[in-house]
XYZ file of C-alpha atoms in Angstrom:
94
model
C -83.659 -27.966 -11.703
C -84.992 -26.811 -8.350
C -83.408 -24.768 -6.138
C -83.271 -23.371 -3.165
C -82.855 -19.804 -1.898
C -81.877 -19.076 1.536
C -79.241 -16.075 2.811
C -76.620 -18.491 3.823
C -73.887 -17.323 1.164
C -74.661 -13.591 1.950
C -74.637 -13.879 5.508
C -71.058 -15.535 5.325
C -69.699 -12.900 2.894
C -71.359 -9.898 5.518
C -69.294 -11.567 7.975
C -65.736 -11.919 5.566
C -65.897 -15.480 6.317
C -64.719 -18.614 3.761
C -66.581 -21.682 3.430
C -63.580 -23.669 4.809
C -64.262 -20.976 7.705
C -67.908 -21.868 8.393
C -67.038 -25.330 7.627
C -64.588 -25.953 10.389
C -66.366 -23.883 12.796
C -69.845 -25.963 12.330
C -68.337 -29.610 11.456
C -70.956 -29.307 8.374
C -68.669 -30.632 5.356
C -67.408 -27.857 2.844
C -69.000 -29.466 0.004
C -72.570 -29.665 1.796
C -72.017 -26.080 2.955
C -71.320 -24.958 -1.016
C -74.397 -26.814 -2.352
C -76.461 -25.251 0.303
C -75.751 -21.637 -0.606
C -75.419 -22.219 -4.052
C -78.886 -23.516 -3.527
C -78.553 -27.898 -4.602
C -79.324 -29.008 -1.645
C -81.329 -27.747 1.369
C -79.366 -29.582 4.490
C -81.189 -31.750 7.200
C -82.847 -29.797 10.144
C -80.303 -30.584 12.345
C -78.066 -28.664 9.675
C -80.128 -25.566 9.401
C -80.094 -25.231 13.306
C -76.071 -25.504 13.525
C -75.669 -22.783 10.965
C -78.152 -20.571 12.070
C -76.683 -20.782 15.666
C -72.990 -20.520 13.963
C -74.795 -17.139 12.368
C -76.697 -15.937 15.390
C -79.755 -16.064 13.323
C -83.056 -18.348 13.722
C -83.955 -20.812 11.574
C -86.719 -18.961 9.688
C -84.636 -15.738 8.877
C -81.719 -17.827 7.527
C -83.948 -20.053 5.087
C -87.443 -18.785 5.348
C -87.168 -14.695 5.315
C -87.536 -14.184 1.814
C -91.225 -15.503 1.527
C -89.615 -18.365 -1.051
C -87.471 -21.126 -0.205
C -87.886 -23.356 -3.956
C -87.045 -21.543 -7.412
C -87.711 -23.085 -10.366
C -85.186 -22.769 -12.723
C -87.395 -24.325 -15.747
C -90.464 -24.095 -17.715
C -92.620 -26.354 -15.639
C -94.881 -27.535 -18.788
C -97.136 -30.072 -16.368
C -98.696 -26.905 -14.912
C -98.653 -24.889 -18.270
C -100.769 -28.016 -19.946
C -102.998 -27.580 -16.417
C -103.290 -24.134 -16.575
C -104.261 -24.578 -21.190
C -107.100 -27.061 -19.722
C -108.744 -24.635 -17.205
C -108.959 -22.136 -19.763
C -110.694 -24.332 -22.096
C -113.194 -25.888 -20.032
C -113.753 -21.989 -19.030
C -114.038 -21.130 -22.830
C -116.455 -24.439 -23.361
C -118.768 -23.194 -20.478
C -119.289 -19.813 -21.846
């Protein structure tokens, strides 16, 4: 499972806000809103921009700031075999 980090569920806790809150406020629907912070699903552009405006925040702080936007939250074995079959070629060539 991939998901996403962004600030959004911090930001509306800062502010004592619900998600019903932020919800009405920014016609985004509760459950979107929910997935979003609890990183699902990362929201269409035109989603991003309402709740950074809602927020007062741009864009890039509210989904981008932390250097990361995808964790993954398994063992990704596709690179592990990649990374196994460098090192052996490497090992071969020595």
């Amino acid at each position: 499972m991939i998901k996403v980090l962004t600030d959004l569920k911090k930001v509306r806790l800062e502010k004592g806000l619900t998600q019903q809150e932020v919800a009405d406020k920014t016609n985004i629907s509760i459950s979107m809103l929910a997935m979003m912070e609890n990183g699902y699903r990362r929201g269409s552009d035109e989603t991003k921009i309402k709740l950074a405006k809602f927020y007062k925040k741009s864009v890039e702080s509210l989904f981008f700031a932390n250097n990361y936007h995808f964790k993954c939250e398994r063992n990704d074995k596709s690179s592990l075999n990649n990374s196994n079959s460098d090192k052996e070629r490497t090992d071969r060539n020595e």
